[in-house]
Every structure is written in C-alpha cells, then in structure tokens.
Short mmCIF file of C-alpha atoms and ligand atoms in Angstrom, two decimals:
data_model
loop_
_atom_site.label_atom_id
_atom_site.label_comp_id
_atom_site.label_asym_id
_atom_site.label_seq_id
_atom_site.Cartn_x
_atom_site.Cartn_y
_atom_site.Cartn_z
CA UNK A 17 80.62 109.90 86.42
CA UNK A 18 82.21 106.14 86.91
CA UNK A 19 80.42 102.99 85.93
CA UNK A 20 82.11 101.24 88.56
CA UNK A 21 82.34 101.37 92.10
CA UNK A 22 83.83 99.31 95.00
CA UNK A 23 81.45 100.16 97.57
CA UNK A 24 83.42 100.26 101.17
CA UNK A 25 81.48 99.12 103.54
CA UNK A 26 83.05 99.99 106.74
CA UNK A 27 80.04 99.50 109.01
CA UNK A 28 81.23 95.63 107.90
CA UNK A 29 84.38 96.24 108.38
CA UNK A 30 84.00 97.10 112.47
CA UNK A 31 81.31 94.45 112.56
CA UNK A 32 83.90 91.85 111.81
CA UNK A 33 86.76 93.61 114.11
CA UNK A 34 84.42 92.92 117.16
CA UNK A 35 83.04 89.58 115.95
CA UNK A 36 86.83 89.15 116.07
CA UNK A 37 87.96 90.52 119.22
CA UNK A 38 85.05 88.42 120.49
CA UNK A 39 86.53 85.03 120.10
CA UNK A 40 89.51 86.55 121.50
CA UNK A 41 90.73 86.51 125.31
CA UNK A 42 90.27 89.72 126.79
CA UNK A 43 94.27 91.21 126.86
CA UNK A 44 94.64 89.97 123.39
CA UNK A 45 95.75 92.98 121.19
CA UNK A 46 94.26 92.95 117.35
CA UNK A 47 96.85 93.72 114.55
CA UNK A 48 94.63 94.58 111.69
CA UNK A 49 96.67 93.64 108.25
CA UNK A 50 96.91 95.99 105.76
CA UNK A 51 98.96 94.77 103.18
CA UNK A 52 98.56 95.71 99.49
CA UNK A 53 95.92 98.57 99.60
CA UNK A 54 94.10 96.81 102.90
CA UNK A 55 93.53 94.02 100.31
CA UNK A 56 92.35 96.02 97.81
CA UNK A 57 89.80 98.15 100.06
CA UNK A 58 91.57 101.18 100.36
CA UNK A 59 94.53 101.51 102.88
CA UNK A 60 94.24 104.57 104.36
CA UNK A 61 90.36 105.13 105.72
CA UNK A 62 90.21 100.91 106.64
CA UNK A 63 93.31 101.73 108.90
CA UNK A 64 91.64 104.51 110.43
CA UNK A 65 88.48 102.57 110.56
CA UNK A 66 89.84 99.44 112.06
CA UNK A 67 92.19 102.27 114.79
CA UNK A 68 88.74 103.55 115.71
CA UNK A 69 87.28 99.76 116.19
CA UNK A 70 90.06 98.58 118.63
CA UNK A 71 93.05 97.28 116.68
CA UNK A 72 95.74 98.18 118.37
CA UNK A 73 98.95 97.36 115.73
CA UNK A 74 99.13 97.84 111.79
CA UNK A 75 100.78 95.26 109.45
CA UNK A 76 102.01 95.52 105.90
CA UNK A 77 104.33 93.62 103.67
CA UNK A 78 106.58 96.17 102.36
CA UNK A 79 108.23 99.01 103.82
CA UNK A 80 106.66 101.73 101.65
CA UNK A 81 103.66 100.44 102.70
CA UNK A 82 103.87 101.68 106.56
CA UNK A 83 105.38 104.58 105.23
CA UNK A 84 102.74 105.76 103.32
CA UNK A 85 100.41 105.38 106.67
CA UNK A 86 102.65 107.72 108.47
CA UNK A 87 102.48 110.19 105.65
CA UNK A 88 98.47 109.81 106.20
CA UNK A 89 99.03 110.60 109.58
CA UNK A 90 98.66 107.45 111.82
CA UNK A 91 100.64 106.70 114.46
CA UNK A 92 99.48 103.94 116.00
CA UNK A 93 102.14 100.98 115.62
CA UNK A 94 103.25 99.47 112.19
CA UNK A 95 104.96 96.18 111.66
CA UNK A 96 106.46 95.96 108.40
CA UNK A 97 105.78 91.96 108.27
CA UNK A 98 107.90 91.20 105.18
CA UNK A 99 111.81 90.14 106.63
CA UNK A 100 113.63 93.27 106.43
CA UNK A 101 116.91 93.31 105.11
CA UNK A 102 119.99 96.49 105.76
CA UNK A 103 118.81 98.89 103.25
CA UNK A 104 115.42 99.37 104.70
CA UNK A 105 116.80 100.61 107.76
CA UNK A 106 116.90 104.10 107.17
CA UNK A 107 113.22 104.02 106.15
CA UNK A 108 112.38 101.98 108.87
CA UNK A 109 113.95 104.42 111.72
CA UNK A 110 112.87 107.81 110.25
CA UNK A 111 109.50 106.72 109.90
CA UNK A 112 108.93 104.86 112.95
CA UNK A 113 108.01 101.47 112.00
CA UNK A 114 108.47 97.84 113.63
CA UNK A 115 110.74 95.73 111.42
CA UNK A 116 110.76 91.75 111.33
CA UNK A 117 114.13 90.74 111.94
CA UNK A 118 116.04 87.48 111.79
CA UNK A 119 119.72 88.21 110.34
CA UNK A 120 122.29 89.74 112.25
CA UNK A 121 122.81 92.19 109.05
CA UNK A 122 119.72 93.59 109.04
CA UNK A 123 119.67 93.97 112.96
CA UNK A 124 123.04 95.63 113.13
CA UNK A 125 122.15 97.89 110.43
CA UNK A 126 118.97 98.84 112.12
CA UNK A 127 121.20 99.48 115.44
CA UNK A 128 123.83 101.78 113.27
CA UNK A 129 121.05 104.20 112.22
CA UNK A 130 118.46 103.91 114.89
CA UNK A 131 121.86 105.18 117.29
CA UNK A 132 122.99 108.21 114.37
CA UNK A 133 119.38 109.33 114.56
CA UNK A 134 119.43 109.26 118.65
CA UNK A 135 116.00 107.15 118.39
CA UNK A 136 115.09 103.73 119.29
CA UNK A 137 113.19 100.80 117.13
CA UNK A 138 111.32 98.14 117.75
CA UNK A 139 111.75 94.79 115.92
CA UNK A 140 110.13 91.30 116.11
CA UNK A 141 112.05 88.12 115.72
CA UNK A 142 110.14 85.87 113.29
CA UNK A 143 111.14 82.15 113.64
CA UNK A 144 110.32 80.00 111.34
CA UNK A 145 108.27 76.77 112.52
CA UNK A 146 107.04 75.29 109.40
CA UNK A 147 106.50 77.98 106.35
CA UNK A 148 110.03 78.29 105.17
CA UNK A 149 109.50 81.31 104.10
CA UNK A 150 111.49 83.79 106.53
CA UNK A 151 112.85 83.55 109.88
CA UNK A 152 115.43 81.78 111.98
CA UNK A 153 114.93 78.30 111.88
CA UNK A 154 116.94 76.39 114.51
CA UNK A 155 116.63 77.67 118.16
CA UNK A 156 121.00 77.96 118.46
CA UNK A 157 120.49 80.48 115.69
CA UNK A 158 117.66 82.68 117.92
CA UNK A 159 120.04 82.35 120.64
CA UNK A 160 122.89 83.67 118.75
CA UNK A 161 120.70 86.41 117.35
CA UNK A 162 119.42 87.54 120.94
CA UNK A 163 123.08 87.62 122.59
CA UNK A 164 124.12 90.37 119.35
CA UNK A 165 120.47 92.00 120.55
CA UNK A 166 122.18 92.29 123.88
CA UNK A 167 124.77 94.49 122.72
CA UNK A 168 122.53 96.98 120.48
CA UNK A 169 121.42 100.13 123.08
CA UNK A 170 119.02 101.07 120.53
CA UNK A 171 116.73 98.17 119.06
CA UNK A 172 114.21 97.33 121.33
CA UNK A 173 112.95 93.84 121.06
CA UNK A 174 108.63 93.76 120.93
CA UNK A 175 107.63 91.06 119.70
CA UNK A 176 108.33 87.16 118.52
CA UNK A 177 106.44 85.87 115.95
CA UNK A 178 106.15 82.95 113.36
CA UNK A 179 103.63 82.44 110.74
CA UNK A 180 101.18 79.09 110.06
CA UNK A 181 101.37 77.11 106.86
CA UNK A 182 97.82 75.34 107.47
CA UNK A 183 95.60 77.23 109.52
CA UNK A 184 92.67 77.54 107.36
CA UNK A 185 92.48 73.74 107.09
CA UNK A 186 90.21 71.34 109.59
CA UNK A 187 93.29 69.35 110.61
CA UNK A 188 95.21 71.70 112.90
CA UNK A 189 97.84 68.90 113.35
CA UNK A 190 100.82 70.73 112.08
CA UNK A 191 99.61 74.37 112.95
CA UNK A 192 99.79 72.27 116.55
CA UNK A 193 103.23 71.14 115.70
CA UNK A 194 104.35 74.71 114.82
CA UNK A 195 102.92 76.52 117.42
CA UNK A 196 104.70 73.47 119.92
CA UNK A 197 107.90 74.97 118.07
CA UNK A 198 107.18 78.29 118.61
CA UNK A 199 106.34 77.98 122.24
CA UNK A 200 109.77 76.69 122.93
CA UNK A 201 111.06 79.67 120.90
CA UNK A 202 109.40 81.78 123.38
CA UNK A 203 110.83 80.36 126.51
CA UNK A 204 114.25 80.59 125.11
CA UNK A 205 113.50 84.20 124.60
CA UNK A 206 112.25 84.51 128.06
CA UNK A 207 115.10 82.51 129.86
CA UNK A 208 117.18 85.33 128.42
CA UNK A 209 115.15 87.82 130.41
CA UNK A 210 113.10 89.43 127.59
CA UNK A 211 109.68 89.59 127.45
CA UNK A 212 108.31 90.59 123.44
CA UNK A 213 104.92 90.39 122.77
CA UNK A 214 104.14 86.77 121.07
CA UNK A 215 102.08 86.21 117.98
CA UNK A 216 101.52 83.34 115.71
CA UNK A 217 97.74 83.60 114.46
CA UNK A 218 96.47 84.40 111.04
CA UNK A 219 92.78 84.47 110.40
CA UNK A 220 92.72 80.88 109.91
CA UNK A 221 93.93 80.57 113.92
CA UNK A 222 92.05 83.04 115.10
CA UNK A 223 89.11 81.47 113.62
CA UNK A 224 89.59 78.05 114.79
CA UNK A 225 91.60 78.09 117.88
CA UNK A 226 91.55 81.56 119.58
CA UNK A 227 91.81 80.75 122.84
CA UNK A 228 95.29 78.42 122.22
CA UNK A 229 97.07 79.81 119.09
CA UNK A 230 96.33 84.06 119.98
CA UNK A 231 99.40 84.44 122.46
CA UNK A 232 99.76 87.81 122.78
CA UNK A 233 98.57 89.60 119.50
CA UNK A 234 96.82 87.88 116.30
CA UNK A 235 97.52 89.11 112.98
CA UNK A 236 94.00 89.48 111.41
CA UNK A 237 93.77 90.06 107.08
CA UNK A 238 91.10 88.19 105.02
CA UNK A 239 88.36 87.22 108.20
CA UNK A 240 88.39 91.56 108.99
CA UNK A 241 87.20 91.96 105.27
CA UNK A 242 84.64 89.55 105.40
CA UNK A 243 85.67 86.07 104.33
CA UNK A 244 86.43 82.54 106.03
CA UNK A 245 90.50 81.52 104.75
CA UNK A 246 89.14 78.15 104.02
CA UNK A 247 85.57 76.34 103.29
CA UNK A 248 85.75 74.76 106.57
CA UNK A 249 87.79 77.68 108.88
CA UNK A 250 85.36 79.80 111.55
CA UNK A 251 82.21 79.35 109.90
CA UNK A 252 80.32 79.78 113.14
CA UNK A 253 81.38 83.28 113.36
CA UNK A 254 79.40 85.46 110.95
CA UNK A 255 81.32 88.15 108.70
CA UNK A 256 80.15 90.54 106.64
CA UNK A 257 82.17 91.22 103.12
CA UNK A 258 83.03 94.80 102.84
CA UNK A 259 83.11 95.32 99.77
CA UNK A 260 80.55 95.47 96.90
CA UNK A 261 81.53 95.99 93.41
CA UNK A 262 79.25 97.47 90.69
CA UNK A 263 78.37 98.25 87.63
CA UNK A 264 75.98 99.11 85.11
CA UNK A 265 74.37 98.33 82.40
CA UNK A 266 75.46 100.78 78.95
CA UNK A 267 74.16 98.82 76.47
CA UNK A 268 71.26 95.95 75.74
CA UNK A 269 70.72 94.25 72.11
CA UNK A 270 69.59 91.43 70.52
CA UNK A 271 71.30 88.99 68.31
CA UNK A 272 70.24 86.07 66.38
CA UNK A 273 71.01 82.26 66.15
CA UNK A 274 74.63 81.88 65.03
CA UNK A 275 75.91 85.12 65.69
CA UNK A 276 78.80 85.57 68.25
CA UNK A 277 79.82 87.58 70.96
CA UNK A 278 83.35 89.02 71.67
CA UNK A 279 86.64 88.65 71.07
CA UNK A 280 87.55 84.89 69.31
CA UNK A 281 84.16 84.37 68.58
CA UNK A 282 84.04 81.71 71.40
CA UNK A 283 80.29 82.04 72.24
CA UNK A 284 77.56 81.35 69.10
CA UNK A 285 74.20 82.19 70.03
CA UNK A 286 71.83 78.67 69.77
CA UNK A 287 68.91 80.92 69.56
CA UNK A 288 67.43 85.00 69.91
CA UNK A 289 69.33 86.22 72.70
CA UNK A 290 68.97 89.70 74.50
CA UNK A 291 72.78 90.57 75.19
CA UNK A 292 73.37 93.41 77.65
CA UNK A 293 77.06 94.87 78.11
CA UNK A 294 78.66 96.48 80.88
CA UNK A 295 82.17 98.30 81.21
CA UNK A 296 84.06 96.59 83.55
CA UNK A 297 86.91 93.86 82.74
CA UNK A 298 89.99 92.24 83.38
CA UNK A 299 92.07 96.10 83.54
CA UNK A 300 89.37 96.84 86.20
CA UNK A 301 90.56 93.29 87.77
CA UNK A 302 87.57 91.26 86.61
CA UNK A 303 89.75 88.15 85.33
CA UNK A 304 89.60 87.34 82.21
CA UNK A 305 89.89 83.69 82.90
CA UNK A 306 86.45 83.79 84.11
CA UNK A 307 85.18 83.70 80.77
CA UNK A 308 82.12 81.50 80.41
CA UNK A 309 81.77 80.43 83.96
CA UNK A 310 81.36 84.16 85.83
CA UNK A 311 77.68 85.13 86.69
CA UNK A 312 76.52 89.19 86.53
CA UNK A 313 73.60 89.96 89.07
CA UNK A 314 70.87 92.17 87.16
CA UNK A 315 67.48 92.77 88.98
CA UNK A 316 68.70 90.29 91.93
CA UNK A 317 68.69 87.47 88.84
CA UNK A 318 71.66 85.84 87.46
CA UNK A 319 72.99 86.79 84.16
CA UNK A 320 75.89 84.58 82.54
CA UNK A 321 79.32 86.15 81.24
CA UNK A 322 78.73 85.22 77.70
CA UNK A 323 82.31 85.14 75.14
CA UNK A 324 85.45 85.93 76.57
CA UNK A 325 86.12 89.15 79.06
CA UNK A 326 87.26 92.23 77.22
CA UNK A 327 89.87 94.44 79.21
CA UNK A 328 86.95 97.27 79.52
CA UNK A 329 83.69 95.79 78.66
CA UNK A 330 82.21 92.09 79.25
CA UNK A 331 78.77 90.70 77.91
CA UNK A 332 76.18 89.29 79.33
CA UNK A 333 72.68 87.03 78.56
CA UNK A 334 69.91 88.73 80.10
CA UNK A 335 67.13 86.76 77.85
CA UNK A 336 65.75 85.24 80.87
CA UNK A 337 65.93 88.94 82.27
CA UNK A 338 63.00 90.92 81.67
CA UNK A 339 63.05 94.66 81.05
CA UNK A 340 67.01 95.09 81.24
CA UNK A 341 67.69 98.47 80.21
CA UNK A 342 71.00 100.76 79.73
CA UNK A 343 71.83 102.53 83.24
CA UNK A 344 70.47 99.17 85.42
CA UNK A 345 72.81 98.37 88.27
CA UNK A 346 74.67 95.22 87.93
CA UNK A 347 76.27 93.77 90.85
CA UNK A 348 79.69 91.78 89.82
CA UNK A 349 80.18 91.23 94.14
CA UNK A 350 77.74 91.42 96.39
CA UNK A 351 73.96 91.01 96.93
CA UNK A 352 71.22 92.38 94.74
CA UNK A 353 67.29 91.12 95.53
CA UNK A 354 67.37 87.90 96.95
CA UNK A 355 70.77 86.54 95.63
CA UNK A 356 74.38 87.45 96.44
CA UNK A 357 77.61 86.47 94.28
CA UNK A 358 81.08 86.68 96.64
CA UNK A 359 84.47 86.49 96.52
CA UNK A 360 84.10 83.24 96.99
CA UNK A 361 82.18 82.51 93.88
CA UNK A 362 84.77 84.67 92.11
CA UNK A 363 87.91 82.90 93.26
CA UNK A 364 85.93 79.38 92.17
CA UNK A 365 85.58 80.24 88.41
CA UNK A 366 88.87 81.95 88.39
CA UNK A 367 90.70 78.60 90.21
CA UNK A 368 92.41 81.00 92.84
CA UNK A 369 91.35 82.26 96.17
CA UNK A 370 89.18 85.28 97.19
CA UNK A 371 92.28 86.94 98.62
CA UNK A 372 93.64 87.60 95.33
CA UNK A 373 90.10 87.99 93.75
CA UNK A 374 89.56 91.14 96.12
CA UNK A 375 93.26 92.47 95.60
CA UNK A 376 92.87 92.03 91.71
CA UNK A 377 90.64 95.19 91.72
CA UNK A 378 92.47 97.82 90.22
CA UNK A 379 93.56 101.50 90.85
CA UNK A 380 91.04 101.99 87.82
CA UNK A 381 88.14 101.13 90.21
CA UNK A 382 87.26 104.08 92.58
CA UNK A 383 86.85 102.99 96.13
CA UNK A 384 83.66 104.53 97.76
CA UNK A 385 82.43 104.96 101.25
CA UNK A 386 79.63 103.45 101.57
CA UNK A 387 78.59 104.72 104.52
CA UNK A 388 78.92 108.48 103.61
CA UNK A 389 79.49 110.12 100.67
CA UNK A 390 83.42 110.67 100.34
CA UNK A 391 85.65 108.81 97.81
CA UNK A 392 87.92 107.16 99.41
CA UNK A 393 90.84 107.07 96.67
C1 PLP B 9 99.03 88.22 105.28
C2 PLP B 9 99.55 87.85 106.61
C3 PLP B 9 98.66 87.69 107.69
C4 PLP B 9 97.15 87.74 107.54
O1 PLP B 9 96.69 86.55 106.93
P1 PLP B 9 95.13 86.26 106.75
O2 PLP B 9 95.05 84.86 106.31
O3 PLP B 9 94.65 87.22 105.69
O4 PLP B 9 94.49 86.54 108.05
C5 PLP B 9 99.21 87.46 108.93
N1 PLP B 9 100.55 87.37 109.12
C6 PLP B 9 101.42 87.52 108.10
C7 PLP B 9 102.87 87.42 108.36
C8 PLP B 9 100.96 87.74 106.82
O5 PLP B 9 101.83 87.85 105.81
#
C-alpha cells in the first residue's frame, strides 16, 4: 500500500480535448503534447486516451520520447518537436517518427538513412519568428533549405511550423507579428509547390485566437491537462485538471508553546498546537521551497505546511481541524469538501508555473486511473 497517489483523471482529460476541438474550425487536426511523461500524467494511457478523443498527431521533446510510444504500440503520428540534429536519424527512421528540421545536416542525414532503410520520413520545417530558440530564421535560409529538400527522394516534407513567445499574455501584439512572419514563411513554401501542414498554436493561441492563429494543426500541452497558460489566457473555456494528488494522514500530535517543528527549527509553536504529518515531500516533487506558504486540504479545510518540507514527510497545523486522525485523506491538489487547492496555487508559493509544478511529481508517485482501477505506471 502507497500513501500517495496521482489520481488520473482521464474523463478530464477528454473533457478538455473536446472543449478544445470546440473552439477549433472544423478541419483543424489536434496534436496532443506529450512531452516529459504527458507532463507528468503518465505518457502512455493519456496518449491512448487523447488517440481515442480525436487527436490526431503526438508531440514530444526528445527522441526517446516517441520512441518509447512506438514500443507501447501507437502508431498514430509522432513529431519529435525538439530540433533534431544527424545522430538522431537512425532513431528517427526505424521508429517512424516526424522530425523538426531546419539544418541542412540534419536533413541530409535523415535522407542518407531514410534511403539505406528503403523507407520514407516526414519532417517539419520550424522557422523561427520570434522565440530564438530553434529554426531558420531569415526566409533566404528556408529557401535554401527547401531547394536541398528538392533533391532528397526520401524525406517527405509535412508540416511548417514556428512556435509563440507570448501567447498566454492579453496583448497578442507580437504573437500577431510572428504569426505575420510565419504566414509569409508559408507562401514561400507554397510558391515552391509544396503544400505541409501549417502550425503555430500553443495552448495560449488556441485559447485566445483559434479561429486566426490554428492554421492547419495546433499543438495543445498545459490547456488538455486542465490549466489556462496564463491568468488572463481562455478563461471562458472551462477545463478540468486531471490530476489529483493525495495523501494521508500517518501521524497526529500535540506540541506545546516553544517547541519546533522540522528540520532548522524554523517554525516555534506560539501556543498548543495539534500537528498532523503526512509522507509526501520534495523527492515525491512537493517543493521544498514551499515551506511556510503551501496549504494541505484535510476534511475539505485548510491546513498550513508548518517548518520546512522534509524529502519524505511534511507537517502540518490541523488545530483549527477537528477530529484529524492517522489514515485521513489529505489532498495536496485537488478538491476536498467545498475547497480545491491547484496547480495554480502550487506554482504561486513555489514562484514558478503550474507546468513545472505538475511535471515535478516524481517516478516515486504512482499514477492511478481514476476512472478504473489499473495503475497506470
Ligand atoms: C511544449 C510545446 C507546446 C505546448 O505548449 P503548451 O503551452 O503546454 O500548450 C507546443 N509546441 C511546442 C513546440 C512545445 O515545445
């Protein structure tokens, strides 16, 4: 028996896919992102999940990543969204995936062993309006890069894509200026006779501006698991967080005025407090820089993180709590009586964003199904 669970909600998860598609124009097709563990969820059943609800294209960072999907079985298309460089090639062509391409290395390479293994692959050219982060940036060097595309036989070109800097903010004023970029990008690529699938939007697009910034595929991550990129991005469309971590409750005590609690002795109690403590921490991904600001849900009240977050255990005042006892649920995300604690709150007292909150949850964690009974790692 584990303390701690990440409940997997994926009823949530294809509530948000078709609160998604619904902004969307009709032909758009939904890449579902599943970078580093689907964001922490569990890679392989959220794939599967988010296959069954209508995406229609996988993405992941790294290479190993899209190969570990094939080894699960899918097939569906992969786009390894990280810029690929020559020595991914061979994983790239045995295992099917879409690279993203903007050197003429890595595209010959991908030609040399996609035509030794008699196969074809697909790559998208990412140019680079505004992140500097990869891609080709000037539109002599995409033209340069299609005519040595013209001479490979076996790289197939599907899509173009660049990535926003901004989306997630109110002022879309340089997404605008990006997308302008990337829309003469595309005509280049079209007066050249070649037609690749366009795409541009994150979840902060998609939110915001689906009917002008989709193209012809959005690339969906943080909105599918349940949150908004920004405080003011899509708030209109209701998502549901997937995931719900837990705990419980192993052991409740009291202490007395001027003793202290944890590690560095950084809490002294003013007064009789009841102090329960529950075995999760910062090697289960529950920061330990949310010391003194984190909140614990116990009987749908709040309980305050009280001393500094252990790497197994934390502490927490339940004196305002009545009838806490060892084995009671607590709820570190998610809702619990009439309250709910998110990401969100999370990413606040631990100054970062709920992206990394949710993919801070580690391997130690098991991932549950919420809606059956199977583990899902
Ligand atoms: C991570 C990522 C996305 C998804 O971003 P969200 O803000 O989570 O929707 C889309 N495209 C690329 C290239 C990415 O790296």
């Amino acid at each position: 028996m584990h303390p701690n669970k990440a409940m997997i909600d994926l009823a949530a998860l294809r509530h948000n896919i078709g609160a998604l598609r619904h902004q969307l124009p009709n032909n758009v097709i939904f890449m579902a992102v599943m970078k580093a563990n689907a964001y922490g969820h569990g890679v392989v059943p959220i794939a599967k999940e988010a296959l069954h609800a209508g995406a229609g294209y996988l993405g992941v960072a790294m290479v190993s990543e899209g190969v570990a999907l094939r080894e699960s079985g899918v097939s569906a298309p992969i786009l390894v969204m990280g810029g690929a460089i020559a020595a991914y090639a061979p994983d790239i062509v045995a295992y099917d995936l879409e690279a993203t391409v903007y050197t003429r290395d890595a595209l010959m390479a991908l030609e040399t062993e996609a035509a030794a293994a008699k196969k074809h692959v697909g790559i998208h050219i990412e140019y680079d309006t505004g992140m500097n982060r990869i891609g080709i940036t000037s539109l002599a060097e995409l033209q340069s890069l299609l005519r040595a595309l013209q001479g490979c036989g076996h790289v197939n070109l599907c899509g173009l894509s660049t990535h926003f800097a901004v989306s997630e903010i109110e002022d879309k004023t340089f997404t605008q200026l990006q997308a302008d970029r990337f829309i003469e990008a595309a005509s280049l690529v079209r007066s050249m006779g070649l037609h690749p699938l366009l795409h541009a939007a994150n979840s902060g697009a998609l939110l915001d501006m689906p009917d002008t910034l989709s193209f012809d595929m959005v690339r969906a991550g943080i909105a599918m698991y349940g949150y908004h990129p920004g405080p003011g991005c899509g708030r209109r469309v209701l998502l549901r967080p997937v995931l719900r971590l837990t705990s419980l409750v192993n052991t409740v005590k009291t202490i007395r005025p001027g003793d202290t609690v944890s590690y560095g002795r950084t809490y002294t109690a003013p007064k009789d407090r009841r102090i329960a403590t529950i075995p999760i921490g910062y090697g289960d991904g529950y920061m330990r820089c949310m010391s003194h600001k984190a909140n614990v849900l116990l009987h749908g009240k709040r309980a305050p993180v009280v001393g500094v977050i252990c790497m197994d255990q934390l502490m927490v005042d339940v004196s305002d709590i009545i009838n806490v006892a060892v084995g009671d649920e607590a709820v570190l995300i998610g809702s619990q009586g009439g309250d709910a604690i998110t990401a969100e709150d999370l990413a606040e007292w631990a100054g970062t964003i709920p992206y990394e909150v949710l993919l801070a949850i580690s391997p130690r964690v098991p991932r549950i199904n919420m809606n059956g009974t199977c583990a899902l790692n």
